[in-house]
Amino acid sequence: MAKNDFLNEDQKDCLQELMNISYGSATAAIADIIEKFAKLSIPKIATLSSENFKDYVKNKVDEYHVCYLVSQSIDGKLSGENLFLVDDKSLKNLALEFGLSEIEIDEDELKDVVLEITNIISSTTSSKLAELIETDILFAPPHVEIIDSAQDLEDYYKVEYNHIIIISTLIEFEEQNINSELVIMLKDDSITYLRDALDKVMDEY
């Protein structure tokens, strides 16, 4: 198994099903807050090694030009860090869905919106995933950064994880679309736990 394929295909398929449920819970929570219907595309799962992550980030920054990155440490059987990545256009769309007008949207407002969204998406998604694999998870307060180059992220983000899971999805509202990615960086012992938990889920169903 290659270093970036630390989950086999069956485990990836199982995780995608669980993340579809988990991300769906987060999307429903957002829709309840802003009182608007939201449709979630099926989350796409990719696994990366730390060596591949630098190229991945560079490509994303090149694609987004400016993006907002929110980091949140997680602890428990799933221990590591969640990164929530959203481009500035999608974030502005989301701010409009939250009821802000064009003239109200500035950098501070966007940071407030992305922190609120991360509290929902990162916390709700990870908590639901933990529930589905029968464990608990703890969260540190999130922290936001504006990233406009891959070097910015390298300078900001020094800790390396061997195992990285990328969950990409599109949240569609009636008038706006929001592209976002949840990046889960897990410590080695957490990957072992996750693999065993996914195998257990598959054995039970």
PDB file of C-alpha atoms in Angstrom:
ATOM      1  CA  MET A   1       0.000   0.000   0.000  1.00  0.00           C
ATOM      2  CA  ALA A   2       1.448   3.363  -1.047  1.00  0.00           C
ATOM      3  CA  LYS A   3       2.040   5.910   1.673  1.00  0.00           C
ATOM      4  CA  ASN A   4      -0.814   8.080   0.442  1.00  0.00           C
ATOM      5  CA  ASP A   5      -3.115   5.016   0.235  1.00  0.00           C
ATOM      6  CA  PHE A   6      -3.293   4.340   3.955  1.00  0.00           C
ATOM      7  CA  LEU A   7      -6.949   3.353   3.489  1.00  0.00           C
ATOM      8  CA  ASN A   8      -7.867   0.557   1.105  1.00  0.00           C
ATOM      9  CA  GLU A   9     -10.677   1.024  -1.427  1.00  0.00           C
ATOM     10  CA  ASP A  10     -13.323  -0.597   0.779  1.00  0.00           C
ATOM     11  CA  GLN A  11     -12.300   1.606   3.707  1.00  0.00           C
ATOM     12  CA  LYS A  12     -12.414   4.711   1.495  1.00  0.00           C
ATOM     13  CA  ASP A  13     -15.895   3.775   0.255  1.00  0.00           C
ATOM     14  CA  CYS A  14     -17.059   3.223   3.820  1.00  0.00           C
ATOM     15  CA  LEU A  15     -15.562   6.538   4.952  1.00  0.00           C
ATOM     16  CA  GLN A  16     -17.243   8.322   2.039  1.00  0.00           C
ATOM     17  CA  GLU A  17     -20.615   6.930   3.101  1.00  0.00           C
ATOM     18  CA  LEU A  18     -20.023   8.016   6.706  1.00  0.00           C
ATOM     19  CA  MET A  19     -18.823  11.455   5.617  1.00  0.00           C
ATOM     20  CA  ASN A  20     -21.892  11.838   3.405  1.00  0.00           C
ATOM     21  CA  ILE A  21     -24.029  11.354   6.513  1.00  0.00           C
ATOM     22  CA  SER A  22     -21.755  13.531   8.659  1.00  0.00           C
ATOM     23  CA  TYR A  23     -21.459  16.408   6.197  1.00  0.00           C
ATOM     24  CA  GLY A  24     -25.201  16.180   5.589  1.00  0.00           C
ATOM     25  CA  SER A  25     -25.775  16.833   9.289  1.00  0.00           C
ATOM     26  CA  ALA A  26     -23.587  19.941   9.076  1.00  0.00           C
ATOM     27  CA  THR A  27     -25.354  21.187   5.946  1.00  0.00           C
ATOM     28  CA  ALA A  28     -28.736  20.744   7.627  1.00  0.00           C
ATOM     29  CA  ALA A  29     -27.457  22.724  10.631  1.00  0.00           C
ATOM     30  CA  ILE A  30     -26.362  25.597   8.362  1.00  0.00           C
ATOM     31  CA  ALA A  31     -29.691  25.542   6.519  1.00  0.00           C
ATOM     32  CA  ASP A  32     -31.560  25.699   9.837  1.00  0.00           C
ATOM     33  CA  ILE A  33     -29.563  28.732  10.966  1.00  0.00           C
ATOM     34  CA  ILE A  34     -30.076  30.759   7.793  1.00  0.00           C
ATOM     35  CA  GLU A  35     -33.545  29.259   7.155  1.00  0.00           C
ATOM     36  CA  LYS A  36     -32.767  28.341   3.565  1.00  0.00           C
ATOM     37  CA  PHE A  37     -32.718  24.988   1.809  1.00  0.00           C
ATOM     38  CA  ALA A  38     -29.281  23.641   0.984  1.00  0.00           C
ATOM     39  CA  LYS A  39     -28.304  20.673  -1.186  1.00  0.00           C
ATOM     40  CA  LEU A  40     -25.024  18.851  -0.635  1.00  0.00           C
ATOM     41  CA  SER A  41     -23.038  17.152  -3.370  1.00  0.00           C
ATOM     42  CA  ILE A  42     -21.665  13.750  -2.399  1.00  0.00           C
ATOM     43  CA  PRO A  43     -18.344  14.443  -0.637  1.00  0.00           C
ATOM     44  CA  LYS A  44     -15.276  13.243  -2.523  1.00  0.00           C
ATOM     45  CA  ILE A  45     -12.595  11.516  -0.462  1.00  0.00           C
ATOM     46  CA  ALA A  46      -8.879  11.691  -1.256  1.00  0.00           C
ATOM     47  CA  THR A  47      -5.935  10.550   0.851  1.00  0.00           C
ATOM     48  CA  LEU A  48      -2.531  12.225   0.779  1.00  0.00           C
ATOM     49  CA  SER A  49       0.852  11.844   2.394  1.00  0.00           C
ATOM     50  CA  SER A  50       2.551  14.889   3.911  1.00  0.00           C
ATOM     51  CA  GLU A  51       4.910  14.977   0.902  1.00  0.00           C
ATOM     52  CA  ASN A  52       1.968  15.366  -1.502  1.00  0.00           C
ATOM     53  CA  PHE A  53       0.164  17.930   0.634  1.00  0.00           C
ATOM     54  CA  LYS A  54       2.456  20.826  -0.360  1.00  0.00           C
ATOM     55  CA  ASP A  55       1.651  20.346  -4.061  1.00  0.00           C
ATOM     56  CA  TYR A  56      -2.028  19.970  -3.247  1.00  0.00           C
ATOM     57  CA  VAL A  57      -2.052  23.280  -1.361  1.00  0.00           C
ATOM     58  CA  LYS A  58      -0.145  25.054  -4.142  1.00  0.00           C
ATOM     59  CA  ASN A  59      -2.685  23.897  -6.713  1.00  0.00           C
ATOM     60  CA  LYS A  60      -5.579  25.018  -4.514  1.00  0.00           C
ATOM     61  CA  VAL A  61      -4.080  28.444  -3.878  1.00  0.00           C
ATOM     62  CA  ASP A  62      -3.404  28.838  -7.601  1.00  0.00           C
ATOM     63  CA  GLU A  63      -7.035  27.886  -8.294  1.00  0.00           C
ATOM     64  CA  TYR A  64      -8.609  30.014  -5.554  1.00  0.00           C
ATOM     65  CA  HIS A  65      -6.122  32.958  -5.644  1.00  0.00           C
ATOM     66  CA  VAL A  66      -7.263  33.947  -2.138  1.00  0.00           C
ATOM     67  CA  CYS A  67      -8.676  31.505   0.366  1.00  0.00           C
ATOM     68  CA  TYR A  68      -9.620  31.438   4.009  1.00  0.00           C
ATOM     69  CA  LEU A  69      -8.144  28.676   6.122  1.00  0.00           C
ATOM     70  CA  VAL A  70      -9.520  27.798   9.533  1.00  0.00           C
ATOM     71  CA  SER A  71      -7.592  25.357  11.712  1.00  0.00           C
ATOM     72  CA  GLN A  72      -9.039  23.496  14.677  1.00  0.00           C
ATOM     73  CA  SER A  73      -7.205  20.940  16.792  1.00  0.00           C
ATOM     74  CA  ILE A  74      -9.084  17.742  17.605  1.00  0.00           C
ATOM     75  CA  ASP A  75      -8.397  15.236  20.352  1.00  0.00           C
ATOM     76  CA  GLY A  76      -9.577  11.805  21.389  1.00  0.00           C
ATOM     77  CA  LYS A  77      -9.356   8.546  19.421  1.00  0.00           C
ATOM     78  CA  LEU A  78      -9.367  10.784  16.342  1.00  0.00           C
ATOM     79  CA  SER A  79      -6.510  13.110  17.215  1.00  0.00           C
ATOM     80  CA  GLY A  80      -4.911  15.709  14.983  1.00  0.00           C
ATOM     81  CA  GLU A  81      -6.209  18.822  13.247  1.00  0.00           C
ATOM     82  CA  ASN A  82      -9.068  19.870  11.004  1.00  0.00           C
ATOM     83  CA  LEU A  83      -8.473  22.481   8.332  1.00  0.00           C
ATOM     84  CA  PHE A  84     -11.457  24.104   6.617  1.00  0.00           C
ATOM     85  CA  LEU A  85     -10.559  25.692   3.284  1.00  0.00           C
ATOM     86  CA  VAL A  86     -12.883  27.978   1.312  1.00  0.00           C
ATOM     87  CA  ASP A  87     -12.142  30.455  -1.484  1.00  0.00           C
ATOM     88  CA  ASP A  88     -13.048  34.107  -0.982  1.00  0.00           C
ATOM     89  CA  LYS A  89     -15.759  34.057  -3.680  1.00  0.00           C
ATOM     90  CA  SER A  90     -17.539  31.116  -2.036  1.00  0.00           C
ATOM     91  CA  LEU A  91     -17.180  32.741   1.365  1.00  0.00           C
ATOM     92  CA  LYS A  92     -18.722  35.981   0.072  1.00  0.00           C
ATOM     93  CA  ASN A  93     -21.578  33.905  -1.358  1.00  0.00           C
ATOM     94  CA  LEU A  94     -22.015  32.331   2.045  1.00  0.00           C
ATOM     95  CA  ALA A  95     -22.005  35.744   3.749  1.00  0.00           C
ATOM     96  CA  LEU A  96     -24.828  36.794   1.429  1.00  0.00           C
ATOM     97  CA  GLU A  97     -26.753  33.664   2.416  1.00  0.00           C
ATOM     98  CA  PHE A  98     -26.238  34.682   6.047  1.00  0.00           C
ATOM     99  CA  GLY A  99     -28.071  37.915   5.276  1.00  0.00           C
ATOM    100  CA  LEU A 100     -25.188  40.344   4.883  1.00  0.00           C
ATOM    101  CA  SER A 101     -25.421  42.909   2.104  1.00  0.00           C
ATOM    102  CA  GLU A 102     -22.653  43.581  -0.411  1.00  0.00           C
ATOM    103  CA  ILE A 103     -21.670  46.818   1.349  1.00  0.00           C
ATOM    104  CA  GLU A 104     -21.482  45.072   4.739  1.00  0.00           C
ATOM    105  CA  ILE A 105     -19.051  42.413   3.568  1.00  0.00           C
ATOM    106  CA  ASP A 106     -15.466  43.184   4.566  1.00  0.00           C
ATOM    107  CA  GLU A 107     -12.513  41.123   5.781  1.00  0.00           C
ATOM    108  CA  ASP A 108     -13.617  41.150   9.421  1.00  0.00           C
ATOM    109  CA  GLU A 109     -17.152  40.066   8.526  1.00  0.00           C
ATOM    110  CA  LEU A 110     -15.817  37.272   6.317  1.00  0.00           C
ATOM    111  CA  LYS A 111     -13.597  36.038   9.144  1.00  0.00           C
ATOM    112  CA  ASP A 112     -16.604  35.999  11.476  1.00  0.00           C
ATOM    113  CA  VAL A 113     -18.654  34.058   8.930  1.00  0.00           C
ATOM    114  CA  VAL A 114     -15.954  31.484   8.216  1.00  0.00           C
ATOM    115  CA  LEU A 115     -15.332  30.944  11.941  1.00  0.00           C
ATOM    116  CA  GLU A 116     -19.039  30.373  12.497  1.00  0.00           C
ATOM    117  CA  ILE A 117     -19.243  28.030   9.537  1.00  0.00           C
ATOM    118  CA  THR A 118     -16.170  26.106  10.683  1.00  0.00           C
ATOM    119  CA  ASN A 119     -17.697  25.654  14.112  1.00  0.00           C
ATOM    120  CA  ILE A 120     -20.635  24.045  12.332  1.00  0.00           C
ATOM    121  CA  ILE A 121     -18.930  22.096   9.558  1.00  0.00           C
ATOM    122  CA  SER A 122     -15.769  20.973  11.333  1.00  0.00           C
ATOM    123  CA  SER A 123     -17.390  20.285  14.692  1.00  0.00           C
ATOM    124  CA  THR A 124     -20.666  18.798  13.442  1.00  0.00           C
ATOM    125  CA  THR A 125     -19.052  16.680  10.741  1.00  0.00           C
ATOM    126  CA  SER A 126     -16.309  15.329  12.991  1.00  0.00           C
ATOM    127  CA  SER A 127     -18.687  14.771  15.914  1.00  0.00           C
ATOM    128  CA  LYS A 128     -21.107  12.851  13.687  1.00  0.00           C
ATOM    129  CA  LEU A 129     -18.271  10.778  12.254  1.00  0.00           C
ATOM    130  CA  ALA A 130     -17.040  10.017  15.771  1.00  0.00           C
ATOM    131  CA  GLU A 131     -20.570   8.984  16.759  1.00  0.00           C
ATOM    132  CA  LEU A 132     -20.860   6.673  13.740  1.00  0.00           C
ATOM    133  CA  ILE A 133     -17.625   4.891  14.671  1.00  0.00           C
ATOM    134  CA  GLU A 134     -18.583   4.855  18.349  1.00  0.00           C
ATOM    135  CA  THR A 135     -16.081   7.271  19.877  1.00  0.00           C
ATOM    136  CA  ASP A 136     -15.926  10.841  21.198  1.00  0.00           C
ATOM    137  CA  ILE A 137     -13.971  13.856  20.024  1.00  0.00           C
ATOM    138  CA  LEU A 138     -12.853  17.138  21.609  1.00  0.00           C
ATOM    139  CA  PHE A 139     -12.237  20.465  19.870  1.00  0.00           C
ATOM    140  CA  ALA A 140      -9.972  23.455  20.500  1.00  0.00           C
ATOM    141  CA  PRO A 141     -11.163  26.943  19.466  1.00  0.00           C
ATOM    142  CA  PRO A 142     -10.710  27.534  15.699  1.00  0.00           C
ATOM    143  CA  HIS A 143      -8.211  30.007  14.252  1.00  0.00           C
ATOM    144  CA  VAL A 144      -8.530  31.736  10.854  1.00  0.00           C
ATOM    145  CA  GLU A 145      -5.870  32.845   8.368  1.00  0.00           C
ATOM    146  CA  ILE A 146      -6.087  34.422   4.912  1.00  0.00           C
ATOM    147  CA  ILE A 147      -3.895  32.541   2.453  1.00  0.00           C
ATOM    148  CA  ASP A 148      -2.902  33.897  -0.952  1.00  0.00           C
ATOM    149  CA  SER A 149       0.171  31.782  -1.636  1.00  0.00           C
ATOM    150  CA  ALA A 150       1.370  28.264  -0.888  1.00  0.00           C
ATOM    151  CA  GLN A 151       4.309  29.804   0.963  1.00  0.00           C
ATOM    152  CA  ASP A 152       1.865  31.565   3.298  1.00  0.00           C
ATOM    153  CA  LEU A 153       0.510  28.207   4.358  1.00  0.00           C
ATOM    154  CA  GLU A 154       3.967  26.692   4.728  1.00  0.00           C
ATOM    155  CA  ASP A 155       5.044  29.618   6.906  1.00  0.00           C
ATOM    156  CA  TYR A 156       1.888  29.371   9.012  1.00  0.00           C
ATOM    157  CA  TYR A 157       1.517  25.607   9.184  1.00  0.00           C
ATOM    158  CA  LYS A 158       4.618  23.924  10.540  1.00  0.00           C
ATOM    159  CA  VAL A 159       3.266  20.673  11.986  1.00  0.00           C
ATOM    160  CA  GLU A 160       3.380  17.730   9.623  1.00  0.00           C
ATOM    161  CA  TYR A 161       1.124  14.703   9.672  1.00  0.00           C
ATOM    162  CA  ASN A 162       1.855  11.534   7.757  1.00  0.00           C
ATOM    163  CA  HIS A 163      -1.797  10.945   6.895  1.00  0.00           C
ATOM    164  CA  ILE A 164      -4.159  13.524   5.422  1.00  0.00           C
ATOM    165  CA  ILE A 165      -7.775  13.057   4.326  1.00  0.00           C
ATOM    166  CA  ILE A 166      -9.363  15.597   1.973  1.00  0.00           C
ATOM    167  CA  ILE A 167     -13.160  15.862   1.864  1.00  0.00           C
ATOM    168  CA  SER A 168     -14.351  18.070  -1.003  1.00  0.00           C
ATOM    169  CA  THR A 169     -17.967  19.091  -1.520  1.00  0.00           C
ATOM    170  CA  LEU A 170     -20.277  21.680  -3.034  1.00  0.00           C
ATOM    171  CA  ILE A 171     -23.078  23.138  -0.934  1.00  0.00           C
ATOM    172  CA  GLU A 172     -25.813  24.485  -3.212  1.00  0.00           C
ATOM    173  CA  PHE A 173     -28.292  27.115  -2.051  1.00  0.00           C
ATOM    174  CA  GLU A 174     -31.063  28.515  -4.213  1.00  0.00           C
ATOM    175  CA  GLU A 175     -28.977  31.478  -5.341  1.00  0.00           C
ATOM    176  CA  GLN A 176     -25.376  30.681  -4.359  1.00  0.00           C
ATOM    177  CA  ASN A 177     -22.901  27.800  -4.506  1.00  0.00           C
ATOM    178  CA  ILE A 178     -20.167  27.269  -1.932  1.00  0.00           C
ATOM    179  CA  ASN A 179     -17.120  25.159  -2.748  1.00  0.00           C
ATOM    180  CA  SER A 180     -15.279  24.044   0.356  1.00  0.00           C
ATOM    181  CA  GLU A 181     -12.913  21.404   1.613  1.00  0.00           C
ATOM    182  CA  LEU A 182     -12.455  19.853   5.004  1.00  0.00           C
ATOM    183  CA  VAL A 183      -8.910  18.574   5.504  1.00  0.00           C
ATOM    184  CA  ILE A 184      -8.482  16.075   8.324  1.00  0.00           C
ATOM    185  CA  MET A 185      -4.904  15.522   9.456  1.00  0.00           C
ATOM    186  CA  LEU A 186      -4.626  12.535  11.768  1.00  0.00           C
ATOM    187  CA  LYS A 187      -1.831  11.184  13.924  1.00  0.00           C
ATOM    188  CA  ASP A 188      -0.579   7.677  13.195  1.00  0.00           C
ATOM    189  CA  ASP A 189      -2.389   6.002  16.100  1.00  0.00           C
ATOM    190  CA  SER A 190      -5.634   7.694  15.038  1.00  0.00           C
ATOM    191  CA  ILE A 191      -5.265   6.301  11.515  1.00  0.00           C
ATOM    192  CA  THR A 192      -4.887   2.822  13.013  1.00  0.00           C
ATOM    193  CA  TYR A 193      -8.024   3.408  15.074  1.00  0.00           C
ATOM    194  CA  LEU A 194      -9.924   4.740  12.033  1.00  0.00           C
ATOM    195  CA  ARG A 195      -9.001   1.757   9.870  1.00  0.00           C
ATOM    196  CA  ASP A 196     -10.141  -0.682  12.576  1.00  0.00           C
ATOM    197  CA  ALA A 197     -13.353   1.286  13.113  1.00  0.00           C
ATOM    198  CA  LEU A 198     -14.164   1.314   9.383  1.00  0.00           C
ATOM    199  CA  ASP A 199     -13.549  -2.429   9.188  1.00  0.00           C
ATOM    200  CA  LYS A 200     -15.913  -2.904  12.132  1.00  0.00           C
ATOM    201  CA  VAL A 201     -18.606  -0.814  10.424  1.00  0.00           C
ATOM    202  CA  MET A 202     -18.261  -2.891   7.244  1.00  0.00           C
ATOM    203  CA  ASP A 203     -18.418  -6.144   9.217  1.00  0.00           C
ATOM    204  CA  GLU A 204     -21.645  -5.030  10.889  1.00  0.00           C
ATOM    205  CA  TYR A 205     -23.425  -4.068   7.666  1.00  0.00           C
TER     206      TYR A 205
END
